[in-house]
Structures are given as structure tokens and as C-alpha cells.
Amino acid sequence: MTKLSDETRASLRSRTRLVHLGRDGEQSQAFANLPPFRGSTVLYPDVATLASRAQRYTYGTHGTPTTEALCAAWTDISGAAGTVLVPSGLAAIVVALMTALSAGDHLLMTDSAYGPARAFANATLKRMGVETTYYDPCVGAGIEALMRPNTKAVLTESPGSQTFEIQDVPAIAEVAHAHGTCVLMDNTWATPLFFPPHAHGVDMAIEAGTKYLSGHSDLLLGLVSADEAWLKRLEQTAYHLAIPAGPEDAFLALRGLRTMELRLREAERQGLALARWLERRPEVMRVIHPALPDHPGHAIWKRDFAGSSGLFSVVLDPVSEAAAAAFLDGLELFGLGYSWGGYESLAVPFDAAPIRTATHWAPGGPTIRFSVGLEDIEDLKADLDRGFERLRTTP
Ligand SMILES: Cc1ncc(COP(=O)(O)O)c(C=O)c1O
């Protein structure tokens, strides 16, 4: 394979990029894929090189050809200056927050953030002297009223975890930057393919590579991409926290990267088809999917996003707890599980109300989050059909 010239690389569309980025024929001894480089010890040719560390790889925790290839590819598709890898999506949130914040600082976190991110802020960041205020995800430029002189970071997540509020990230970023405040975003749902974060004013973007990058529910991985202003500090924080991603996971993620756009586009197609089918079900009160025109954030989604993925929620008409459980318990194709973005469909019940503090979540009926996989849509509908039958016949 001929090495890509800079001009060719710059001209490539995302699907081609995903196939060719992070592949280096020299490093992989002419094999198509880089192997998972496993290593703690890195050897030096002489004392002078050991003293100066003037060689590409220096120690296991500093990166390997496999992790570097993945970082380079992710940096490219994110439009960032660089990327660090950590062992989970939650670790990526932690590293990004610890990069932006110091004792005495104030954090603004969207009320719709991934639950464990709140737990980290409420316990560990608090113990370290960082105060957190939760804000309405739909605040937009109104975030101005919440800014304090010591507000050093705003965490966004769009759409929000489980409840799918779409945030006006560019408007939030404009206000934050006027105050010298760092903008972070958990971009896991859209990935950089459907929402290029740095082009929308995000300084550090978080991705749980566990989800669509993996695509196969068999690894845990987190990525944080940063623009130039934040990259050095991000790399230093990740290095000091000493939580490098494992070689096998980086290898599998590189494999997932090759098909990520195909899988995402299929997740979008399947997700929308199922969401529209669910909208027509008499047992369903509301489908919460940003790509549907009746979603309150649809106009912003349309303005800023290039697509939607296969994760959305529904609100059922009020039924007994037993009936809602009967719907889920007998599903044969939809698994009951949390980590989403894999090849298989999932359905989990959730209740966002107990963790909300800035907004009120009162959907009016039982809520279920669906992650739509790659099964035939007619088989999925038949599985849900049988579930609705159980729901109707359970008192
Ligand atoms: C939006 C979002 N961010 C981050 C995470 C955390 O990822 P991980 O499971 O790799 O820690 C999740 C996991 O469900 C998530 O849904």
C-alpha cells in the first residue's frame, strides 16, 4: 500500500478516512492491520538515547504503535489537535474534567449528563474543592446567568443521557469562551462523524469508545480529543493519572473504526424505522428521538448534526409496574443491558427523575431506552409486538 500523501489525505471523505487512517505498513511489517503491541519495557540502543529518551516509544504507559495509530485516526476524524486513550468512557470524562479544573473552581454540568459523571462531581470533585452547579440542558446562551468568575468548565452532553435533550453547544461555547471557560462535551451518541465537536466550539470532546467505535460489546475504552490550547495539559493529566488503555482494546477499536460509519448509518436507519413504528403504537405515549420532527430540539439537531444513531427512548402510556416488566422480561431479541452501541438490540427501563436537580423529569408513564442493533427490523418489530401483547394482558 502506498503511503497517503498529505494532499490525498486532506481530500478524503469520512468513509475512506476510516478505512485508511492509522495504518502504517512499516510498523505492521506489511500486514494490513497493526497487531496489538503488548509491552511494558521498551529497549534503548545506548545510554545516550536512554538519557535523552530521543526515540519514538519510551515506556509502555506512554503509548505503543497500536494506541498511537488509534489516536492519530481519532484526532483526524474529530478535527482535533490530539487525542488520549483511557480504559473506559467514564475514565475519559474524569480525565477531561481533571484537566480543566483545579481546587477552588466552579463546574457547570448539564442536568442530563451521564449519571456516573454526576457521581464523580458530587463526591470526588467536591472533595477536591470543586463546586458543581447543574443546569437545564436547554439553557443555550442563557448559561451566561450561571457563569461565575471561577467557572472554569462547562460539561455538555448532546443529546442527554436517556432523555435526549439537544443542547445548543455553539451558543454555550460562545458564552463560555467569552469568560475564558473550557467547554467539554460527551459526544458518544453522535461520534465525530455526526457531530464534529471541535468545529462547534468544544475544547475537549469525550467519546466512550465502548459504544459505536467498538460496535461489538466486547471492549471498554475512552477517548478525549482536544484542541491545541488544551492538548498539552490533557496529555499531562492522563499521564499523571497513569490509566493507559489496554493494547487488545486499542486493537479491537481500530478494527471497529473501519466499519464505524457503515454501522452508524445502519443504526440510524434502523433506529428511525423502529422509532416511527413505535410512534404509531397505541401503547406508546411519546417517542423521544432528536431526528423526529416533534422532538423539542429537532431544529438544533438539524442545524448541527449530520445524522442520528440508534439510541432513543419511549414513554409508554401509564401501566402497572408488572405490565411494564412483562413487556421487557419476555423479549427474546432485545437484551436487557446498559452498555449500548453494539450489534445487538437492547431495551432498558430508566427513571431520570431521582437524579435531576436543575430540571424536573416527569414523562407521565414508564420510560424505556432502546439501542437498535443490526437484526432484521421485521424480527425486532415482531419481538416488540409480542411484548405489547404481554403488556396489554398483564394486570
Ligand atoms: C453517554 C455516555 N457517556 C459515557 C459512558 C461511559 O462509558 P463506559 O461504559 O465506557 O465507561 C456511557 C456508558 O453508558 C454513556 O452512555
Short mmCIF file of C-alpha atoms and ligand atoms in Angstrom, two decimals:
data_model
loop_
_atom_site.label_atom_id
_atom_site.label_comp_id
_atom_site.label_asym_id
_atom_site.label_seq_id
_atom_site.Cartn_x
_atom_site.Cartn_y
_atom_site.Cartn_z
CA MET A 1 0.00 0.00 0.00
CA THR A 2 1.39 3.41 -0.95
CA LYS A 3 1.57 5.90 1.89
CA LEU A 4 -1.12 8.59 1.68
CA SER A 5 0.19 11.98 0.65
CA ASP A 6 -0.96 14.95 2.73
CA GLU A 7 -2.96 16.30 -0.23
CA THR A 8 -4.76 12.98 -0.78
CA ARG A 9 -5.45 12.59 2.93
CA ALA A 10 -6.96 16.09 3.09
CA SER A 11 -9.28 15.32 0.17
CA LEU A 12 -10.69 12.05 1.53
CA ARG A 13 -14.27 11.63 2.63
CA SER A 14 -15.03 10.15 6.03
CA ARG A 15 -15.69 6.59 4.87
CA THR A 16 -12.35 6.43 3.09
CA ARG A 17 -10.60 8.01 6.05
CA LEU A 18 -11.97 5.39 8.39
CA VAL A 19 -10.58 2.65 6.17
CA HIS A 20 -7.12 4.15 5.71
CA LEU A 21 -6.28 6.21 8.78
CA GLY A 22 -3.94 4.81 11.41
CA ARG A 23 -2.46 2.20 9.09
CA ASP A 24 1.27 2.18 8.73
CA GLY A 25 2.69 -0.57 6.52
CA GLU A 26 6.16 -0.18 8.04
CA GLN A 27 5.01 -0.66 11.63
CA SER A 28 2.84 -3.65 10.74
CA GLN A 29 5.57 -5.38 8.68
CA ALA A 30 3.38 -5.04 5.55
CA PHE A 31 0.38 -6.79 7.13
CA ALA A 32 -2.89 -4.94 6.56
CA ASN A 33 -3.53 -4.44 10.29
CA LEU A 34 -1.29 -3.40 13.15
CA PRO A 35 -1.13 -6.10 15.81
CA PRO A 36 -1.91 -5.30 19.45
CA PHE A 37 1.55 -4.26 20.65
CA ARG A 38 1.86 -5.53 24.20
CA GLY A 39 4.62 -4.03 26.24
CA SER A 40 5.90 -2.58 29.46
CA THR A 41 9.66 -2.45 28.78
CA VAL A 42 10.95 -0.51 25.81
CA LEU A 43 14.62 -1.04 24.99
CA TYR A 44 17.10 1.73 24.07
CA PRO A 45 20.10 1.25 21.79
CA ASP A 46 22.58 3.10 24.05
CA VAL A 47 23.00 5.21 27.19
CA ALA A 48 22.78 8.50 25.31
CA THR A 49 19.34 7.62 23.84
CA LEU A 50 18.18 6.29 27.21
CA ALA A 51 19.18 9.58 28.87
CA SER A 52 17.61 11.80 26.20
CA ARG A 53 14.63 9.49 25.55
CA ALA A 54 15.02 10.54 21.94
CA GLN A 55 13.14 7.64 20.40
CA ARG A 56 9.56 7.20 19.36
CA TYR A 57 8.45 4.79 22.13
CA THR A 58 9.89 5.04 25.62
CA TYR A 59 7.72 3.08 28.09
CA GLY A 60 4.54 1.02 27.99
CA THR A 61 2.34 3.67 29.59
CA HIS A 62 3.49 6.32 27.09
CA GLY A 63 1.87 4.64 24.11
CA THR A 64 2.51 1.90 21.59
CA PRO A 65 2.20 1.78 17.79
CA THR A 66 -1.34 0.41 18.23
CA THR A 67 -2.54 3.14 20.60
CA GLU A 68 -0.80 5.84 18.56
CA ALA A 69 -2.49 4.66 15.37
CA LEU A 70 -5.90 4.85 17.00
CA CYS A 71 -5.19 8.29 18.50
CA ALA A 72 -4.00 9.62 15.13
CA ALA A 73 -7.11 8.37 13.36
CA TRP A 74 -9.45 9.74 16.03
CA THR A 75 -7.69 13.10 16.02
CA ASP A 76 -8.19 13.30 12.27
CA ILE A 77 -11.91 12.47 12.23
CA SER A 78 -12.57 14.69 15.26
CA GLY A 79 -10.83 17.71 13.76
CA ALA A 80 -8.73 17.93 16.95
CA ALA A 81 -5.08 18.63 17.69
CA GLY A 82 -4.62 15.35 19.57
CA THR A 83 -6.30 12.50 21.46
CA VAL A 84 -5.60 10.49 24.60
CA LEU A 85 -6.87 6.97 25.25
CA VAL A 86 -8.08 5.74 28.63
CA PRO A 87 -9.66 2.46 29.70
CA SER A 88 -13.35 3.50 29.69
CA GLY A 89 -15.74 6.23 28.69
CA LEU A 90 -16.17 7.21 32.33
CA ALA A 91 -12.38 7.50 32.68
CA ALA A 92 -12.45 9.86 29.67
CA ILE A 93 -14.98 12.08 31.46
CA VAL A 94 -12.83 12.03 34.61
CA VAL A 95 -9.60 12.86 32.77
CA ALA A 96 -11.24 15.71 30.83
CA LEU A 97 -12.73 17.23 34.00
CA MET A 98 -9.47 16.89 35.91
CA THR A 99 -7.64 18.57 33.03
CA ALA A 100 -9.92 21.59 33.07
CA LEU A 101 -10.44 22.03 36.82
CA SER A 102 -8.41 22.88 39.94
CA ALA A 103 -9.26 23.38 43.60
CA GLY A 104 -11.48 26.44 44.07
CA ASP A 105 -13.02 26.20 40.59
CA HIS A 106 -16.67 26.01 39.65
CA LEU A 107 -18.09 23.48 37.16
CA LEU A 108 -21.34 23.79 35.21
CA MET A 109 -22.68 20.35 34.34
CA THR A 110 -25.77 19.65 32.24
CA ASP A 111 -28.58 18.10 34.27
CA SER A 112 -28.82 15.44 31.55
CA ALA A 113 -25.23 14.22 31.97
CA TYR A 114 -24.36 10.52 32.17
CA GLY A 115 -25.20 9.57 35.78
CA PRO A 116 -21.74 8.41 36.92
CA ALA A 117 -20.27 11.76 35.74
CA ARG A 118 -22.55 13.43 38.28
CA ALA A 119 -21.45 10.98 40.95
CA PHE A 120 -17.80 11.87 40.25
CA ALA A 121 -18.56 15.60 40.52
CA ASN A 122 -20.71 15.24 43.64
CA ALA A 123 -18.19 13.17 45.58
CA THR A 124 -14.62 13.29 44.27
CA LEU A 125 -14.54 16.74 42.65
CA LYS A 126 -16.30 18.15 45.71
CA ARG A 127 -13.67 16.59 47.99
CA MET A 128 -11.02 18.24 45.84
CA GLY A 129 -12.56 21.66 46.25
CA VAL A 130 -14.54 21.97 43.00
CA GLU A 131 -18.15 23.12 43.26
CA THR A 132 -20.68 21.89 40.68
CA THR A 133 -23.89 23.57 39.54
CA TYR A 134 -26.29 21.59 37.33
CA TYR A 135 -28.02 23.48 34.55
CA ASP A 136 -31.01 22.94 32.28
CA PRO A 137 -29.67 21.22 29.12
CA CYS A 138 -31.83 23.56 27.01
CA VAL A 139 -30.31 26.70 28.55
CA GLY A 140 -28.41 27.77 25.39
CA ALA A 141 -26.96 31.28 25.64
CA GLY A 142 -28.81 31.63 28.97
CA ILE A 143 -25.81 29.88 30.52
CA GLU A 144 -24.47 33.43 30.89
CA ALA A 145 -26.57 33.89 34.05
CA LEU A 146 -24.85 30.90 35.69
CA MET A 147 -21.27 31.92 34.96
CA ARG A 148 -19.12 32.92 37.94
CA PRO A 149 -15.63 34.37 37.94
CA ASN A 150 -14.28 30.91 38.90
CA THR A 151 -16.36 28.90 36.39
CA LYS A 152 -13.60 27.01 34.61
CA ALA A 153 -15.53 24.29 32.80
CA VAL A 154 -18.93 23.65 31.24
CA LEU A 155 -19.77 19.99 30.60
CA THR A 156 -22.28 19.40 27.80
CA GLU A 157 -23.75 16.16 26.53
CA SER A 158 -25.97 16.27 23.47
CA PRO A 159 -28.32 14.56 23.26
CA GLY A 160 -28.59 14.00 27.02
CA SER A 161 -28.24 10.55 28.56
CA GLN A 162 -31.53 8.64 28.47
CA THR A 163 -33.69 11.78 28.00
CA PHE A 164 -32.15 13.05 24.72
CA GLU A 165 -32.35 16.83 25.13
CA ILE A 166 -30.41 18.54 22.33
CA GLN A 167 -28.10 21.29 23.53
CA ASP A 168 -27.19 24.46 21.67
CA VAL A 169 -23.49 23.73 22.02
CA PRO A 170 -22.25 26.60 19.79
CA ALA A 171 -24.28 29.13 21.84
CA ILE A 172 -22.97 27.71 25.13
CA ALA A 173 -19.42 27.70 23.77
CA GLU A 174 -19.64 31.33 22.69
CA VAL A 175 -20.64 32.42 26.19
CA ALA A 176 -18.12 30.13 27.90
CA HIS A 177 -15.24 31.29 25.74
CA ALA A 178 -16.06 34.93 26.42
CA HIS A 179 -15.40 34.04 30.09
CA GLY A 180 -12.24 32.03 29.34
CA THR A 181 -14.11 28.85 30.34
CA CYS A 182 -13.35 25.44 28.87
CA VAL A 183 -16.17 23.62 27.03
CA LEU A 184 -16.32 19.84 27.35
CA MET A 185 -18.74 17.58 25.57
CA ASP A 186 -19.67 13.94 25.91
CA ASN A 187 -20.16 13.25 22.20
CA THR A 188 -20.65 9.49 22.47
CA TRP A 189 -24.12 9.37 20.87
CA ALA A 190 -23.22 11.20 17.65
CA THR A 191 -19.50 10.39 17.41
CA PRO A 192 -17.37 12.89 15.43
CA LEU A 193 -19.00 11.55 12.24
CA PHE A 194 -22.39 13.02 13.10
CA PHE A 195 -21.19 15.94 15.25
CA PRO A 196 -17.65 17.26 14.68
CA PRO A 197 -17.19 18.65 18.19
CA HIS A 198 -14.25 20.99 17.75
CA ALA A 199 -15.87 22.72 14.77
CA HIS A 200 -18.78 23.54 17.11
CA GLY A 201 -16.69 25.22 19.80
CA VAL A 202 -15.88 22.22 22.02
CA ASP A 203 -12.39 22.36 23.57
CA MET A 204 -12.27 18.77 24.82
CA ALA A 205 -14.57 16.07 23.44
CA ILE A 206 -15.26 12.80 25.22
CA GLU A 207 -16.16 9.56 23.49
CA ALA A 208 -17.00 6.28 25.16
CA GLY A 209 -15.27 4.10 22.54
CA THR A 210 -17.04 1.25 24.32
CA LYS A 211 -20.15 2.06 22.24
CA TYR A 212 -20.12 2.70 18.48
CA LEU A 213 -16.36 2.66 17.97
CA SER A 214 -16.23 -0.86 19.36
CA GLY A 215 -19.60 -1.81 17.94
CA HIS A 216 -19.31 -5.36 19.25
CA SER A 217 -19.93 -5.04 23.03
CA ASP A 218 -16.57 -6.61 23.78
CA LEU A 219 -14.32 -3.80 24.99
CA LEU A 220 -14.16 -0.76 27.27
CA LEU A 221 -12.38 2.34 26.01
CA GLY A 222 -12.46 6.11 26.38
CA LEU A 223 -11.09 8.83 24.12
CA VAL A 224 -10.60 12.52 24.80
CA SER A 225 -9.75 14.74 21.85
CA ALA A 226 -8.55 18.28 22.45
CA ASP A 227 -7.81 21.39 20.52
CA GLU A 228 -4.33 22.92 20.56
CA ALA A 229 -4.90 25.07 23.65
CA TRP A 230 -5.77 22.11 25.87
CA LEU A 231 -3.77 19.24 24.44
CA LYS A 232 -0.56 19.50 26.50
CA ARG A 233 -2.46 19.74 29.77
CA LEU A 234 -4.73 16.86 28.76
CA GLU A 235 -1.76 14.64 27.90
CA GLN A 236 -0.04 15.54 31.14
CA THR A 237 -3.15 14.82 33.25
CA ALA A 238 -3.73 11.47 31.54
CA TYR A 239 -0.07 10.57 32.02
CA HIS A 240 -0.09 11.54 35.70
CA LEU A 241 -3.30 9.62 36.36
CA ALA A 242 -1.49 6.66 34.76
CA ILE A 243 -4.50 4.95 33.22
CA PRO A 244 -3.47 3.90 29.71
CA ALA A 245 -5.89 1.86 27.61
CA GLY A 246 -5.04 -1.81 27.11
CA PRO A 247 -3.40 -2.97 23.85
CA GLU A 248 -6.09 -5.50 22.99
CA ASP A 249 -8.82 -2.89 23.38
CA ALA A 250 -6.98 -0.39 21.20
CA PHE A 251 -6.50 -3.10 18.57
CA LEU A 252 -10.20 -4.02 18.62
CA ALA A 253 -11.19 -0.36 18.49
CA LEU A 254 -9.03 0.15 15.38
CA ARG A 255 -10.87 -2.78 13.83
CA GLY A 256 -14.20 -1.23 14.83
CA LEU A 257 -13.15 2.10 13.33
CA ARG A 258 -13.01 0.56 9.82
CA THR A 259 -16.76 -0.16 9.83
CA MET A 260 -17.96 2.55 12.21
CA GLU A 261 -19.61 4.73 9.58
CA LEU A 262 -21.42 1.80 7.96
CA ARG A 263 -22.67 0.61 11.34
CA LEU A 264 -23.69 4.11 12.41
CA ARG A 265 -25.62 4.75 9.21
CA GLU A 266 -27.39 1.42 9.63
CA ALA A 267 -28.09 2.19 13.31
CA GLU A 268 -29.59 5.50 12.16
CA ARG A 269 -31.76 3.82 9.51
CA GLN A 270 -32.93 1.01 11.80
CA GLY A 271 -33.37 3.37 14.77
CA LEU A 272 -35.56 5.77 12.80
CA ALA A 273 -37.63 2.95 11.31
CA LEU A 274 -38.29 1.48 14.74
CA ALA A 275 -38.91 4.91 16.31
CA ARG A 276 -41.56 5.68 13.63
CA TRP A 277 -43.16 2.26 14.14
CA LEU A 278 -43.25 2.80 17.91
CA GLU A 279 -44.83 6.25 17.39
CA ARG A 280 -47.82 4.54 15.80
CA ARG A 281 -48.28 2.00 18.61
CA PRO A 282 -51.34 2.70 20.77
CA GLU A 283 -49.39 1.69 23.93
CA VAL A 284 -46.74 4.40 23.33
CA MET A 285 -47.37 7.94 24.57
CA ARG A 286 -44.22 9.53 23.12
CA VAL A 287 -41.04 8.64 21.28
CA ILE A 288 -38.02 10.76 22.24
CA HIS A 289 -35.74 10.79 19.20
CA PRO A 290 -33.96 14.00 18.12
CA ALA A 291 -34.34 13.22 14.41
CA LEU A 292 -38.14 13.12 14.66
CA PRO A 293 -39.73 16.50 13.82
CA ASP A 294 -41.76 16.67 17.05
CA HIS A 295 -38.66 16.46 19.26
CA PRO A 296 -38.23 19.84 21.03
CA GLY A 297 -34.56 20.01 19.99
CA HIS A 298 -35.14 18.89 16.40
CA ALA A 299 -34.31 22.26 14.80
CA ILE A 300 -30.94 22.46 16.59
CA TRP A 301 -30.27 18.80 15.80
CA LYS A 302 -30.95 19.51 12.12
CA ARG A 303 -28.71 22.57 12.16
CA ASP A 304 -25.73 20.96 13.91
CA PHE A 305 -25.82 17.19 13.39
CA ALA A 306 -25.11 15.15 10.27
CA GLY A 307 -27.08 12.14 11.48
CA SER A 308 -28.63 10.28 14.38
CA SER A 309 -27.61 6.99 15.91
CA GLY A 310 -29.68 4.04 17.06
CA LEU A 311 -30.27 5.08 20.68
CA PHE A 312 -33.55 6.71 21.74
CA SER A 313 -36.25 6.44 24.38
CA VAL A 314 -40.00 5.95 24.54
CA VAL A 315 -42.60 6.87 27.13
CA LEU A 316 -45.35 4.28 27.48
CA ASP A 317 -48.91 5.12 28.43
CA PRO A 318 -49.32 4.58 32.18
CA VAL A 319 -49.50 0.85 33.03
CA SER A 320 -48.80 -1.19 36.14
CA GLU A 321 -45.17 -1.96 37.06
CA ALA A 322 -45.94 -5.63 36.43
CA ALA A 323 -47.20 -4.90 32.90
CA ALA A 324 -44.11 -2.83 32.04
CA ALA A 325 -41.88 -5.59 33.43
CA ALA A 326 -43.80 -8.25 31.46
CA PHE A 327 -43.17 -6.25 28.26
CA LEU A 328 -39.41 -6.31 28.87
CA ASP A 329 -38.98 -9.66 30.57
CA GLY A 330 -40.22 -11.81 27.71
CA LEU A 331 -38.27 -10.06 24.92
CA GLU A 332 -36.26 -12.65 23.01
CA LEU A 333 -34.20 -10.45 20.68
CA PHE A 334 -33.82 -7.26 22.73
CA GLY A 335 -31.36 -7.82 25.59
CA LEU A 336 -31.80 -6.15 28.95
CA GLY A 337 -28.48 -4.35 29.42
CA TYR A 338 -26.89 -0.93 29.79
CA SER A 339 -23.84 -0.57 27.57
CA TRP A 340 -25.17 0.27 24.12
CA GLY A 341 -23.88 0.80 20.58
CA GLY A 342 -23.20 -2.87 19.82
CA TYR A 343 -24.51 -5.08 17.03
CA GLU A 344 -27.40 -6.36 19.15
CA SER A 345 -30.59 -4.59 20.21
CA LEU A 346 -31.19 -3.65 23.83
CA ALA A 347 -34.03 -2.23 25.90
CA VAL A 348 -33.64 -0.87 29.44
CA PRO A 349 -36.17 0.79 31.71
CA PHE A 350 -34.98 4.01 33.32
CA ASP A 351 -36.20 6.76 35.60
CA ALA A 352 -34.25 10.00 35.30
CA ALA A 353 -36.34 11.81 37.95
CA PRO A 354 -34.36 10.89 41.09
CA ILE A 355 -31.04 12.24 39.82
CA ARG A 356 -32.27 15.52 38.29
CA THR A 357 -31.67 18.66 40.33
CA ALA A 358 -31.93 21.58 37.87
CA THR A 359 -34.91 20.32 35.86
CA HIS A 360 -38.00 18.27 36.50
CA TRP A 361 -38.36 14.97 34.67
CA ALA A 362 -41.98 13.83 34.72
CA PRO A 363 -42.68 11.91 31.50
CA GLY A 364 -46.14 10.67 32.59
CA GLY A 365 -45.51 6.94 32.07
CA PRO A 366 -42.87 4.22 32.21
CA THR A 367 -39.76 5.02 30.16
CA ILE A 368 -37.59 2.63 28.15
CA ARG A 369 -34.34 3.34 26.30
CA PHE A 370 -33.75 1.34 23.12
CA SER A 371 -30.44 0.69 21.42
CA VAL A 372 -31.29 -0.67 17.98
CA GLY A 373 -28.85 -3.18 16.56
CA LEU A 374 -28.33 -4.88 13.22
CA GLU A 375 -31.05 -7.55 13.34
CA ASP A 376 -33.76 -7.56 10.65
CA ILE A 377 -36.19 -4.80 11.59
CA GLU A 378 -39.22 -7.05 10.98
CA ASP A 379 -37.93 -9.56 13.54
CA LEU A 380 -37.41 -6.72 16.03
CA LYS A 381 -40.95 -5.45 15.47
CA ALA A 382 -42.34 -8.98 15.96
CA ASP A 383 -40.44 -9.29 19.26
CA LEU A 384 -41.88 -5.95 20.45
CA ASP A 385 -45.33 -6.90 19.16
CA ARG A 386 -45.31 -9.93 21.44
CA GLY A 387 -44.08 -7.66 24.26
CA PHE A 388 -47.01 -5.27 23.78
CA GLU A 389 -49.36 -8.26 23.86
CA ARG A 390 -47.89 -9.25 27.26
CA LEU A 391 -48.17 -5.63 28.42
CA ARG A 392 -51.85 -5.47 27.50
CA THR A 393 -52.70 -8.77 29.17
CA THR A 394 -50.80 -8.24 32.45
CA PRO A 395 -52.86 -6.51 35.15
C1 LIG B 1 -23.18 8.94 27.17
C2 LIG B 1 -22.22 8.04 27.86
N1 LIG B 1 -21.01 8.50 28.19
C3 LIG B 1 -20.11 7.73 28.81
C4 LIG B 1 -20.39 6.43 29.14
C5 LIG B 1 -19.38 5.62 29.87
O1 LIG B 1 -18.74 4.70 29.05
P1 LIG B 1 -18.04 3.41 29.67
O2 LIG B 1 -19.10 2.38 29.82
O3 LIG B 1 -17.01 3.05 28.66
O4 LIG B 1 -17.43 3.82 30.97
C6 LIG B 1 -21.64 5.90 28.82
C7 LIG B 1 -21.97 4.49 29.16
O5 LIG B 1 -23.08 4.04 29.08
C8 LIG B 1 -22.58 6.72 28.18
O6 LIG B 1 -23.81 6.26 27.86
#
